Structure formats: C-alpha cells, structure tokens
Amino acid sequence: MPDPVLSRRHCLALALAATGGRPALATDRTGLPVLSYYDYPPFSTGPGQGLTRALLALLQDRAGPLLPPLHEELLPRRRVAALVGRSDWIGLVPWVSPAWFQDPDQHRFIWTDPLMQDEDLVVSLKSQPVDYQGPASLRGLTLGGVFGHVYPETESLVKAGEVQRLDSFSQEACLRMLLMGRVHVIFMSRSGLAGWRQRVAGFDARLHLAEQPRQRYQRRLLLSPLMPAEQSQWLVQTAAGLLQDPAWRDLLQQHGVELKLS
C-alpha cells in the first residue's frame, strides 16, 4: 500500500504542474523573487518549513533594509530555467550549480561560493539492489526521473533504448514509483536522507543505497546580473563565509545535512 504522505504530496505536485507551478498571489507581491524547484527535504519539509526558508530568514535578518523581502516561489524546473533565461529577470535561485544552468564559466549569472556540499545517491529496492558502477550499470533498467531534470550521463543510453526513463512531477512521486516497483532505480540527494527516513516508514529496510554516488557537487546561489550591485555584492560576500559560520552550520545539522562528505 502506498505511503499516505507520498500519495498526498504526489497529488499536490500534479496540481502545481497543472497550474504551471505558480503559487497564488505571487504576482501581487513586492520584493525579490527566490525561485526554487526543491519541494522536498531538506529544502522543504512542510508549509513554511525547511532549509530554504531558514536560509532566507538568516539572510533577511543579517541584511536588514539592504535586501527587499525575499519571497520563495516553488516552480517546476523548466519554469525556473525559462524565467532566469529572460533578459529582464531579477531574483535569485538557491541550491544550484553553474553546470545545471549552462554557465560553467560563471559568465552568464553571478554565482556565490558554495552554501553546502552534496551528492546524488543511486537508490533501488532492497529486493532488487543495483550495484552502481557508472551509467553502464543501468543498462536494462528503468530509471525514475523528474520532469525537467537532465541526467547527462544517461541520455545516450536512453536514446539507444538501453535504459528506459519514466518521469514524474516531483522527487516524492519519483520515490513513490520506486516503492511501488514501477522503476528499478532513482537518484536522490544525500542532503535529503534524514528527511526521507523520517517520512518513509521502513526506509532503510526497503531501500538500497549504492556505495558509489552518481555525482558530487556544490550548491550555490544563482543571482541575476540585473540585481542592484550593492545587493548582489552583499550576498556574494555573505555566502563566502557561510560554511564556516556557526549559525549556518547549526542550521545544516538541524536539517540533517552532513557538513563533510566521506
């Protein structure tokens, strides 16, 4: 029987996708838009809760009147990419990497130093464990993905029909497909493990985590080049010291995020 929480949140994800993911009254707000497609732990753990809200509260408190109100808007991944690609967009995107926004040289947007270290784990069922040793080890399997998310190392295998990909609208719906046996394997960020273990009954008894991660990366803030210079400079300077900041390190630990990856 599906986990009730996963089922409820899957319905919410479908509803958001049907409306373009735009939250009610978002266009009536004034302030600085914070675009996020992370609707799962540790970034979102409930209404008004999670690491994204904690980060925004910390920044807002320390910046004082320098920053306008920071308003989080949860949107689908493709919608975020479309908005930041507009020539008139002003705002920021948390938890992302330059490689994910076609900006490896960091010339297209303004990027902060890392806010945290993370990695993608390869997750399968204990009853059908996948010993991940690179993309080739996925041959013959069905990969559960999230719409709009690109897994470059698997694309050639999917195009060749050696790996099937079945997408859903959210990370939770993706996990639900795995638990139901509709897919063989999914990718999950290590930063969310603590949250998923609380949310999914028997997580460790039901799911296998491959020893080798899919990839490791650093999560940063993406800032619009059109943001006022005093604001973007302050954010860059503040982010540069966060990983050594006791208050920020405490928030990471409170949300189950490992400060150092083994």
XYZ file of N, CA and C in Angstrom:
786
model
N 0.852 -1.199 0.000
C 0.000 0.000 0.000
C 0.885 1.246 0.000
N 0.614 2.231 -0.879
C 1.474 3.422 -0.969
C 1.502 4.185 0.346
N 2.628 4.832 0.641
C 2.725 5.676 1.818
C 1.749 6.827 1.685
N 0.860 7.071 2.699
C -0.150 8.137 2.590
C 0.449 9.492 2.316
N 1.575 9.811 2.977
C 2.178 11.132 2.786
C 2.657 11.303 1.370
N 3.262 10.244 0.811
C 3.732 10.334 -0.570
C 2.561 10.546 -1.506
N 1.451 9.844 -1.262
C 0.288 9.969 -2.137
C -0.272 11.376 -2.101
N -0.380 11.947 -0.886
C -0.944 13.299 -0.782
C -0.067 14.314 -1.496
N 1.260 14.206 -1.287
C 2.157 15.177 -1.896
C 2.257 14.968 -3.401
N 2.036 13.728 -3.859
C 2.019 13.477 -5.301
C 0.858 14.223 -5.937
N -0.300 14.195 -5.260
C -1.456 14.930 -5.787
C -1.167 16.422 -5.843
N -0.491 16.946 -4.805
C -0.131 18.361 -4.800
C 0.800 18.685 -5.952
N 1.767 17.798 -6.206
C 2.695 18.032 -7.312
C 1.965 18.082 -8.641
N 0.973 17.196 -8.824
C 0.196 17.190 -10.064
C -0.594 18.489 -10.205
N -1.148 18.954 -9.089
C -1.917 20.198 -9.134
C -1.038 21.379 -9.479
N 0.155 21.449 -8.895
C 1.081 22.540 -9.198
C 1.499 22.508 -10.653
N 1.758 21.303 -11.158
C 2.169 21.191 -12.557
C 1.063 21.654 -13.486
N -0.179 21.364 -13.123
C -1.299 21.743 -13.976
C -1.482 23.249 -14.046
N -1.063 23.956 -12.993
C -1.207 25.413 -12.970
C 0.076 26.132 -13.323
N 1.077 25.368 -13.800
C 2.357 25.980 -14.118
C 3.216 26.165 -12.894
N 2.757 25.652 -11.729
C 3.537 25.710 -10.507
C 3.529 27.061 -9.827
N 2.756 28.026 -10.337
C 2.793 29.368 -9.759
C 1.945 29.424 -8.502
N 2.512 29.851 -7.374
C 1.734 29.964 -6.145
C 0.743 31.112 -6.229
N -0.364 30.976 -5.495
C -1.393 32.016 -5.511
C -0.819 33.338 -5.035
N -1.240 34.429 -5.673
C -0.880 35.792 -5.305
C 0.581 36.138 -5.512
N 1.361 35.245 -6.167
C 2.791 35.522 -6.340
C 3.012 36.821 -7.102
N 2.135 37.112 -8.069
C 2.316 38.307 -8.884
C 1.944 39.577 -8.132
N 1.254 39.418 -6.961
C 0.851 40.599 -6.202
C 1.907 41.016 -5.182
N 2.942 40.218 -5.018
C 3.943 40.507 -4.005
C 4.990 41.479 -4.533
N 5.552 42.238 -3.606
C 6.690 43.080 -3.934
C 7.887 42.534 -3.185
N 9.042 42.652 -3.776
C 10.239 42.120 -3.147
C 11.103 41.420 -4.166
N 11.978 40.585 -3.677
C 12.934 39.883 -4.530
C 12.510 38.430 -4.667
N 12.165 37.980 -5.884
C 11.738 36.591 -6.073
C 12.885 35.611 -5.836
N 12.591 34.562 -5.114
C 13.532 33.465 -4.888
C 12.911 32.236 -5.534
N 13.430 31.853 -6.692
C 12.849 30.748 -7.448
C 13.481 29.430 -7.029
N 12.657 28.472 -6.686
C 13.166 27.170 -6.273
C 12.307 26.062 -6.846
N 12.952 24.964 -7.225
C 12.206 23.774 -7.643
C 12.419 22.634 -6.648
N 12.915 22.972 -5.460
C 13.173 21.964 -4.436
C 12.024 21.931 -3.435
N 11.080 21.032 -3.685
C 9.907 20.901 -2.829
C 10.022 19.672 -1.936
N 11.247 19.288 -1.606
C 11.472 18.078 -0.819
C 12.606 18.322 0.182
N 12.758 17.405 1.158
C 13.783 17.591 2.196
C 15.193 17.650 1.608
N 16.064 18.431 2.262
C 15.847 19.239 3.463
C 15.332 20.636 3.155
N 15.171 20.938 1.858
C 14.863 22.300 1.441
C 13.430 22.693 1.780
N 12.505 21.759 1.676
C 11.119 21.989 2.061
C 10.659 20.782 2.861
N 10.255 21.026 4.100
C 9.843 19.926 4.971
C 8.414 20.090 5.464
N 7.721 21.095 4.986
C 6.346 21.363 5.379
C 6.023 22.809 5.059
N 4.772 23.217 5.203
C 4.392 24.605 4.906
C 5.240 25.597 5.706
N 5.994 26.421 4.990
C 6.815 27.427 5.643
C 7.995 26.869 6.408
N 8.374 25.632 6.129
C 9.457 24.988 6.862
C 10.497 24.430 5.894
N 11.713 24.297 6.389
C 12.764 23.705 5.583
C 13.983 24.604 5.483
N 15.020 24.083 4.850
C 16.295 24.780 4.788
C 16.232 26.031 3.910
N 15.371 26.036 2.898
C 15.248 27.239 2.067
C 14.729 28.404 2.898
N 13.661 28.160 3.652
C 13.106 29.221 4.491
C 14.118 29.654 5.559
N 14.869 28.699 6.108
C 15.877 29.024 7.121
C 16.971 29.913 6.534
N 17.389 29.595 5.307
C 18.403 30.407 4.631
C 17.889 31.819 4.384
N 16.677 31.939 3.868
C 16.132 33.258 3.565
C 15.961 34.084 4.840
N 15.527 33.444 5.924
C 15.369 34.161 7.187
C 16.716 34.665 7.694
N 17.757 33.841 7.568
C 19.088 34.252 8.015
C 19.590 35.436 7.198
N 19.438 35.348 5.869
C 19.897 36.432 5.000
C 19.113 37.714 5.260
N 17.795 37.576 5.400
C 16.953 38.751 5.625
C 17.315 39.440 6.934
N 17.553 38.643 7.960
C 17.879 39.192 9.271
C 19.211 39.941 9.244
N 20.193 39.361 8.563
C 21.519 39.976 8.560
C 21.619 41.162 7.604
N 20.835 41.134 6.542
C 20.915 42.221 5.556
C 20.157 43.457 6.012
N 19.127 43.259 6.844
C 18.313 44.401 7.258
C 17.645 45.047 6.053
N 17.631 46.383 5.994
C 16.938 47.070 4.897
C 17.661 46.983 3.546
N 18.874 46.430 3.535
C 19.595 46.336 2.270
C 18.860 45.451 1.273
N 18.262 44.357 1.755
C 17.531 43.447 0.875
C 16.036 43.678 1.017
N 15.302 43.700 -0.095
C 13.841 43.738 -0.002
C 13.345 42.389 0.501
N 12.062 42.267 0.823
C 11.543 40.970 1.272
C 11.854 39.869 0.248
N 12.322 38.728 0.746
C 12.659 37.591 -0.107
C 11.467 36.645 -0.145
N 10.907 36.434 -1.332
C 9.705 35.619 -1.470
C 10.024 34.345 -2.253
N 9.920 33.201 -1.574
C 10.158 31.922 -2.253
C 8.979 31.568 -3.147
N 9.281 31.154 -4.359
C 8.270 30.675 -5.289
C 8.689 29.290 -5.759
N 7.902 28.269 -5.405
C 8.181 26.900 -5.831
C 7.617 26.692 -7.232
N 8.482 26.365 -8.160
C 8.105 26.216 -9.558
C 8.724 24.954 -10.135
N 8.173 24.423 -11.230
C 8.823 23.297 -11.894
C 10.199 23.709 -12.429
N 11.081 22.742 -12.560
C 12.459 23.001 -13.008
C 12.487 23.754 -14.335
N 11.673 23.355 -15.290
C 11.683 24.013 -16.607
C 11.207 25.454 -16.517
N 10.255 25.712 -15.634
C 9.748 27.070 -15.462
C 10.834 27.979 -14.895
N 11.605 27.462 -13.930
C 12.708 28.237 -13.364
C 13.724 28.568 -14.455
N 14.085 27.566 -15.264
C 15.056 27.787 -16.333
C 14.553 28.836 -17.321
N 13.255 28.795 -17.624
C 12.697 29.763 -18.564
C 12.728 31.175 -17.993
N 12.408 31.323 -16.731
C 12.385 32.652 -16.119
C 13.779 33.257 -16.014
N 14.766 32.485 -15.552
C 16.111 33.053 -15.408
C 16.739 33.336 -16.763
N 16.205 32.730 -17.814
C 16.717 32.980 -19.151
C 16.194 34.255 -19.776
N 15.212 34.888 -19.143
C 14.661 36.136 -19.662
C 15.619 37.289 -19.426
N 15.650 38.208 -20.365
C 16.586 39.339 -20.268
C 16.202 40.332 -19.175
N 14.953 40.272 -18.683
C 14.504 41.237 -17.680
C 14.337 40.612 -16.294
N 14.789 39.363 -16.132
C 14.577 38.688 -14.857
C 15.513 39.224 -13.777
N 14.946 39.497 -12.584
C 15.722 39.891 -11.416
C 15.299 39.005 -10.251
N 16.259 38.381 -9.611
C 15.958 37.500 -8.494
C 17.134 36.599 -8.200
N 16.860 35.523 -7.462
C 17.916 34.569 -7.160
C 17.344 33.161 -7.119
N 18.235 32.185 -7.286
C 17.865 30.767 -7.251
C 18.826 30.070 -6.286
N 18.323 29.456 -5.229
C 19.212 28.781 -4.283
C 19.451 27.318 -4.640
N 20.574 26.794 -4.144
C 20.889 25.359 -4.160
C 21.301 24.821 -5.520
N 21.769 25.664 -6.421
C 22.050 25.185 -7.778
C 23.540 25.297 -8.103
N 23.882 24.724 -9.251
C 25.273 24.674 -9.709
C 25.380 25.304 -11.087
N 26.491 25.978 -11.400
C 26.653 26.586 -12.732
C 26.454 25.605 -13.879
N 26.882 24.371 -13.702
C 26.758 23.383 -14.777
C 25.307 23.096 -15.128
N 24.403 23.257 -14.168
C 22.991 22.958 -14.415
C 22.281 24.072 -15.174
N 22.906 25.238 -15.277
C 22.298 26.378 -15.955
C 23.174 26.881 -17.107
N 23.879 25.929 -17.734
C 24.708 26.230 -18.905
C 25.619 27.433 -18.668
N 26.230 27.471 -17.488
C 27.103 28.582 -17.137
C 28.376 28.084 -16.440
N 29.083 27.122 -17.052
C 30.257 26.542 -16.384
C 31.352 27.555 -16.091
N 31.466 28.601 -16.920
C 32.489 29.625 -16.701
C 32.000 30.764 -15.804
N 30.742 30.687 -15.373
C 30.138 31.667 -14.469
C 30.174 33.084 -15.053
N 29.845 33.179 -16.337
C 29.789 34.471 -17.017
C 28.355 34.933 -17.266
N 27.426 34.000 -17.253
C 26.036 34.320 -17.587
C 25.294 34.912 -16.386
N 25.573 34.353 -15.197
C 24.944 34.810 -13.965
C 26.026 35.134 -12.938
N 25.607 35.710 -11.827
C 26.501 35.909 -10.689
C 26.333 34.709 -9.762
N 27.449 34.124 -9.350
C 27.402 32.935 -8.504
C 28.123 33.184 -7.181
N 27.549 32.688 -6.101
C 28.211 32.778 -4.807
C 29.110 31.569 -4.606
N 29.884 31.612 -3.536
C 30.614 30.430 -3.090
C 29.604 29.375 -2.634
N 30.041 28.140 -2.466
C 29.105 27.069 -2.073
C 28.434 27.325 -0.722
N 27.152 26.983 -0.658
C 26.399 27.017 0.589
C 26.494 25.682 1.307
N 26.731 24.607 0.543
C 26.829 23.271 1.101
C 27.398 22.325 0.054
N 27.898 21.179 0.519
C 28.360 20.112 -0.348
C 27.238 19.076 -0.434
N 27.113 18.428 -1.577
C 26.055 17.423 -1.709
C 26.473 16.387 -2.749
N 25.705 15.327 -2.840
C 25.932 14.309 -3.860
C 24.628 13.593 -4.142
N 24.527 13.041 -5.345
C 23.367 12.257 -5.734
C 23.641 10.787 -5.483
N 22.739 10.158 -4.727
C 22.844 8.739 -4.444
C 22.003 7.956 -5.442
N 22.408 6.729 -5.691
C 21.664 5.833 -6.575
C 20.863 4.893 -5.680
N 19.537 4.971 -5.786
C 18.646 4.275 -4.862
C 17.836 3.227 -5.613
N 17.759 2.042 -5.042
C 16.969 0.947 -5.618
C 16.281 0.203 -4.484
N 15.509 -0.818 -4.801
C 14.831 -1.609 -3.780
C 15.784 -2.654 -3.214
N 15.635 -2.946 -1.931
C 16.444 -3.994 -1.321
C 16.203 -5.331 -2.014
N 14.984 -5.506 -2.512
C 14.652 -6.764 -3.193
C 15.282 -6.870 -4.571
N 15.681 -5.728 -5.168
C 16.356 -5.700 -6.467
C 17.474 -4.654 -6.415
N 18.487 -4.881 -5.596
C 19.526 -3.858 -5.407
C 20.360 -3.638 -6.665
N 20.700 -2.383 -6.898
C 21.537 -2.011 -8.038
C 22.915 -1.628 -7.507
N 23.927 -2.355 -7.943
C 25.307 -2.046 -7.575
C 25.854 -1.083 -8.613
N 25.685 0.206 -8.345
C 26.034 1.225 -9.326
C 27.548 1.365 -9.465
N 28.022 1.228 -10.703
C 29.444 1.393 -11.020
C 29.626 2.334 -12.198
N 28.676 3.251 -12.372
C 28.685 4.141 -13.514
C 27.461 3.910 -14.368
N 27.213 4.767 -15.361
C 25.999 4.688 -16.182
C 25.771 3.327 -16.821
N 26.837 2.639 -17.215
C 26.670 1.341 -17.882
C 25.952 0.334 -16.997
N 26.046 0.486 -15.684
C 25.399 -0.464 -14.773
C 23.884 -0.281 -14.731
N 23.367 0.740 -15.433
C 21.920 0.954 -15.503
C 21.296 0.292 -16.722
N 22.105 -0.320 -17.563
C 21.573 -0.964 -18.779
C 20.528 -2.022 -18.412
N 19.433 -1.981 -19.162
C 18.362 -2.942 -18.944
C 17.408 -2.567 -17.835
N 17.612 -1.400 -17.219
C 16.783 -0.972 -16.097
C 15.893 0.209 -16.486
N 14.894 0.456 -15.655
C 14.043 1.633 -15.814
C 14.436 2.652 -14.749
N 14.806 3.836 -15.208
C 15.233 4.924 -14.338
C 14.065 5.861 -14.073
N 13.792 6.129 -12.809
C 12.769 7.100 -12.450
C 13.381 8.489 -12.384
N 12.821 9.430 -13.117
C 13.344 10.790 -13.147
C 12.277 11.806 -12.805
N 12.684 13.060 -12.749
C 11.763 14.169 -12.509
C 11.719 15.017 -13.764
N 10.520 15.372 -14.210
C 10.367 16.181 -15.412
C 11.243 17.435 -15.342
N 11.966 17.710 -16.416
C 12.794 18.897 -16.485
C 14.197 18.696 -15.968
N 14.462 17.597 -15.276
C 15.798 17.321 -14.761
C 16.588 16.523 -15.801
N 17.814 16.960 -16.016
C 18.665 16.323 -17.026
C 19.747 15.515 -16.319
N 19.896 14.266 -16.742
C 20.954 13.387 -16.241
C 21.847 13.065 -17.440
N 22.807 13.939 -17.722
C 23.552 13.870 -18.988
C 24.190 12.520 -19.273
N 24.722 11.873 -18.237
C 25.450 10.630 -18.465
C 24.539 9.470 -18.876
N 23.218 9.657 -18.704
C 22.289 8.581 -19.074
C 21.616 8.822 -20.422
N 21.767 10.012 -20.996
C 20.987 10.370 -22.182
C 21.264 9.465 -23.375
N 22.531 9.141 -23.616
C 22.849 8.291 -24.758
C 22.265 6.888 -24.575
N 22.258 6.404 -23.341
C 21.692 5.087 -23.064
C 20.177 5.094 -23.255
N 19.535 6.191 -22.845
C 18.086 6.302 -23.025
C 17.740 6.381 -24.513
N 18.490 7.180 -25.270
C 18.233 7.311 -26.709
C 18.440 5.993 -27.438
N 19.386 5.197 -26.956
C 19.670 3.903 -27.587
C 18.705 2.813 -27.132
N 17.828 3.139 -26.193
C 16.873 2.160 -25.692
C 17.465 1.186 -24.694
N 18.687 1.466 -24.238
C 19.323 0.560 -23.277
C 18.881 0.840 -21.854
N 18.382 2.037 -21.627
C 17.796 2.415 -20.343
C 16.449 3.061 -20.627
N 15.426 2.630 -19.932
C 14.128 3.270 -20.033
C 14.039 4.346 -18.954
N 13.419 5.476 -19.288
C 13.245 6.547 -18.296
C 11.768 6.860 -18.147
N 11.314 6.839 -16.903
C 9.925 7.148 -16.594
C 9.910 8.330 -15.633
N 9.354 9.459 -16.071
C 9.401 10.685 -15.290
C 8.115 10.921 -14.509
N 8.250 11.648 -13.415
C 7.109 12.092 -12.621
C 7.312 13.574 -12.312
N 6.337 14.165 -11.606
C 6.359 15.613 -11.412
C 7.155 16.068 -10.200
N 7.589 15.150 -9.342
C 8.300 15.557 -8.136
C 9.209 14.435 -7.669
N 10.138 14.795 -6.773
C 11.017 13.800 -6.192
C 10.225 12.781 -5.379
N 9.199 13.232 -4.672
C 8.399 12.305 -3.873
C 7.617 11.340 -4.750
N 7.072 11.840 -5.855
C 6.364 10.948 -6.764
C 7.330 9.939 -7.383
N 8.553 10.380 -7.624
C 9.590 9.507 -8.156
C 9.905 8.384 -7.152
N 10.040 8.755 -5.891
C 10.285 7.769 -4.843
C 9.104 6.815 -4.713
N 7.922 7.344 -4.850
C 6.713 6.510 -4.776
C 6.714 5.454 -5.889
N 7.149 5.852 -7.096
C 7.217 4.885 -8.192
C 8.188 3.759 -7.867
N 9.310 4.120 -7.238
C 10.285 3.099 -6.875
C 9.699 2.145 -5.841
N 9.060 2.669 -4.806
C 8.481 1.840 -3.756
C 7.388 0.925 -4.306
N 6.706 1.361 -5.356
C 5.662 0.549 -5.983
C 6.228 -0.440 -6.995
N 7.551 -0.354 -7.264
C 8.166 -1.271 -8.207
C 7.975 -0.905 -9.660
N 7.579 0.340 -9.932
C 7.368 0.755 -11.319
C 8.676 1.124 -12.001
N 9.696 1.465 -11.223
C 11.027 1.738 -11.765
C 12.040 0.953 -10.933
N 13.224 0.753 -11.492
C 14.263 -0.010 -10.799
C 15.181 0.860 -9.949
N 15.346 2.123 -10.354
C 16.351 2.959 -9.709
C 15.975 4.429 -9.839
N 16.359 5.221 -8.831
C 16.178 6.672 -8.886
C 17.434 7.321 -8.321
N 17.549 8.636 -8.516
C 18.629 9.414 -7.917
C 18.043 10.277 -6.795
N 18.777 10.375 -5.686
C 18.310 11.130 -4.531
C 19.498 11.846 -3.893
N 19.323 13.109 -3.544
C 20.423 13.846 -2.928
C 20.659 13.351 -1.501
N 21.938 13.252 -1.130
C 22.275 12.808 0.227
C 21.734 13.783 1.267
N 21.669 15.060 0.932
C 21.200 16.061 1.887
C 19.781 15.792 2.369
N 18.995 15.060 1.590
C 17.613 14.800 1.969
C 17.385 13.503 2.713
N 18.439 12.723 2.944
C 18.269 11.398 3.536
C 17.556 11.451 4.889
N 17.983 12.341 5.756
C 17.381 12.402 7.092
C 15.877 12.662 6.993
N 15.495 13.561 6.090
C 14.079 13.867 5.919
C 13.289 12.696 5.376
N 13.851 11.991 4.388
C 13.146 10.846 3.821
C 13.033 9.711 4.829
N 14.042 9.540 5.652
C 13.993 8.475 6.657
C 12.886 8.735 7.674
N 12.608 9.987 7.956
C 11.509 10.328 8.855
C 10.159 10.150 8.175
N 10.132 10.387 6.891
C 8.861 10.436 6.163
C 8.408 9.069 5.649
N 9.354 8.203 5.323
C 9.015 6.913 4.720
C 9.239 5.799 5.736
N 8.167 5.106 6.094
C 8.266 4.021 7.066
C 9.169 2.910 6.525
N 10.104 2.465 7.366
C 10.980 1.369 6.963
C 11.914 1.721 5.824
N 12.342 2.981 5.760
C 13.190 3.440 4.651
C 14.395 2.521 4.449
N 15.169 2.297 5.495
C 16.401 1.524 5.351
C 16.134 0.044 5.123
N 14.988 -0.437 5.564
C 14.647 -1.842 5.349
C 14.168 -2.087 3.919
N 13.661 -1.051 3.272
C 13.061 -1.214 1.950
C 13.972 -0.769 0.812
N 14.900 0.156 1.107
C 15.671 0.779 0.035
C 17.166 0.517 0.172
N 17.809 0.344 -0.976
C 19.249 0.096 -1.053
C 19.934 1.336 -1.613
N 20.980 1.806 -0.932
C 21.776 2.941 -1.393
C 23.100 2.415 -1.923
N 23.360 2.637 -3.204
C 24.612 2.167 -3.795
C 25.791 2.877 -3.130
N 26.889 2.159 -2.990
C 28.063 2.736 -2.340
C 28.644 3.878 -3.154
N 28.636 3.747 -4.476
C 29.181 4.796 -5.342
C 28.090 5.798 -5.695
N 28.278 7.101 -5.403
C 27.264 8.092 -5.775
C 27.274 8.359 -7.275
N 26.188 8.902 -7.736
C 26.122 9.286 -9.155
C 27.084 10.432 -9.435
N 27.089 11.440 -8.569
C 27.972 12.592 -8.731
C 28.014 13.389 -7.442
N 29.069 14.182 -7.298
C 29.188 15.115 -6.186
C 29.181 16.533 -6.743
N 28.681 17.469 -5.946
C 28.578 18.844 -6.432
C 28.444 19.799 -5.258
N 28.533 21.071 -5.561
C 28.380 22.137 -4.575
C 27.128 22.940 -4.914
N 26.357 23.241 -3.904
C 25.135 24.027 -4.100
C 25.422 25.497 -3.777
N 25.052 26.376 -4.697
C 25.337 27.808 -4.581
C 24.061 28.632 -4.765
N 24.203 29.934 -4.645
C 23.146 30.870 -5.025
C 23.436 31.390 -6.426
N 22.428 31.366 -7.280
C 22.489 32.000 -8.596
C 21.812 33.360 -8.458
N 22.508 34.413 -8.870
C 21.980 35.779 -8.760
C 21.838 36.399 -10.145
N 20.763 37.130 -10.335
C 20.573 37.841 -11.598
C 21.608 38.951 -11.754
N 22.207 39.096 -12.944
C 23.142 40.208 -13.188
C 22.468 41.577 -13.086
N 21.128 41.622 -13.164
C 20.403 42.887 -13.088
C 20.116 43.313 -11.652
N 20.436 42.465 -10.701
C 20.216 42.827 -9.302
C 21.096 44.030 -8.949
N 20.593 44.972 -8.146
C 21.434 46.099 -7.734
C 22.766 45.611 -7.177
N 23.846 46.283 -7.568
C 25.193 45.823 -7.236
C 25.408 45.699 -5.732
N 24.863 46.633 -4.952
C 25.089 46.558 -3.504
C 24.444 45.308 -2.895
N 23.327 44.867 -3.503
C 22.658 43.668 -3.016
C 23.413 42.403 -3.423
N 23.786 42.312 -4.694
C 24.498 41.116 -5.151
C 25.868 41.000 -4.491
N 26.554 42.134 -4.313
C 27.865 42.097 -3.659
C 27.734 41.636 -2.207
N 26.696 42.107 -1.522
C 26.498 41.687 -0.136
C 26.216 40.188 -0.064
N 25.393 39.674 -0.963
C 25.079 38.245 -0.975
C 26.317 37.405 -1.269
N 27.126 37.852 -2.213
C 28.359 37.129 -2.536
C 29.296 37.110 -1.337
N 29.468 38.256 -0.705
C 30.367 38.350 0.455
C 29.849 37.518 1.635
N 28.542 37.554 1.856
C 27.966 36.807 2.970
C 28.069 35.303 2.744
N 27.758 34.862 1.522
C 27.825 33.435 1.215
C 29.242 32.895 1.337
N 30.232 33.751 1.087
C 31.629 33.309 1.123
C 32.031 32.797 2.499
N 31.359 33.269 3.539
C 31.738 32.839 4.879
C 30.760 31.887 5.544
N 29.702 31.487 4.831
C 28.649 30.704 5.478
C 29.113 29.331 5.948
N 29.909 28.639 5.139
C 30.298 27.280 5.525
C 31.131 27.255 6.802
N 31.708 28.397 7.178
C 32.453 28.482 8.430
C 31.663 29.210 9.518
N 30.445 29.581 9.198
C 29.596 30.332 10.116
C 28.887 29.362 11.068
N 29.094 29.476 12.390
C 28.460 28.547 13.337
C 26.937 28.499 13.212
N 26.304 29.639 12.972
C 24.847 29.665 12.868
C 24.371 28.870 11.654
N 25.061 29.036 10.534
C 24.679 28.311 9.323
C 24.984 26.818 9.454
N 26.117 26.490 10.025
C 26.468 25.083 10.225
C 25.464 24.398 11.151
N 24.982 25.141 12.132
C 23.973 24.593 13.031
C 22.660 24.345 12.293
N 22.279 25.259 11.404
C 21.057 25.065 10.618
C 21.172 23.844 9.704
N 22.344 23.664 9.091
C 22.543 22.494 8.243
C 22.369 21.215 9.058
N 22.985 21.182 10.223
C 22.888 19.984 11.058
C 21.481 19.749 11.550
N 20.752 20.833 11.867
C 19.361 20.690 12.297
C 18.509 20.040 11.210
N 18.873 20.269 9.948
C 18.109 19.703 8.839
C 18.720 18.408 8.309
N 19.644 17.841 9.072
C 20.190 16.534 8.728
C 21.215 16.544 7.618
N 21.805 17.698 7.330
C 22.790 17.802 6.255
C 24.178 17.560 6.816
N 24.907 16.645 6.201
C 26.271 16.347 6.622
C 27.207 17.486 6.210
N 28.012 17.945 7.151
C 28.911 19.064 6.853
C 30.055 18.641 5.941
N 30.483 17.388 6.065
C 31.545 16.867 5.204
C 31.122 15.534 4.637
N 31.352 15.338 3.352
C 31.048 14.068 2.730
C 32.243 13.140 2.890
N 31.972 11.880 3.200
C 33.064 10.925 3.407
C 33.690 10.538 2.080
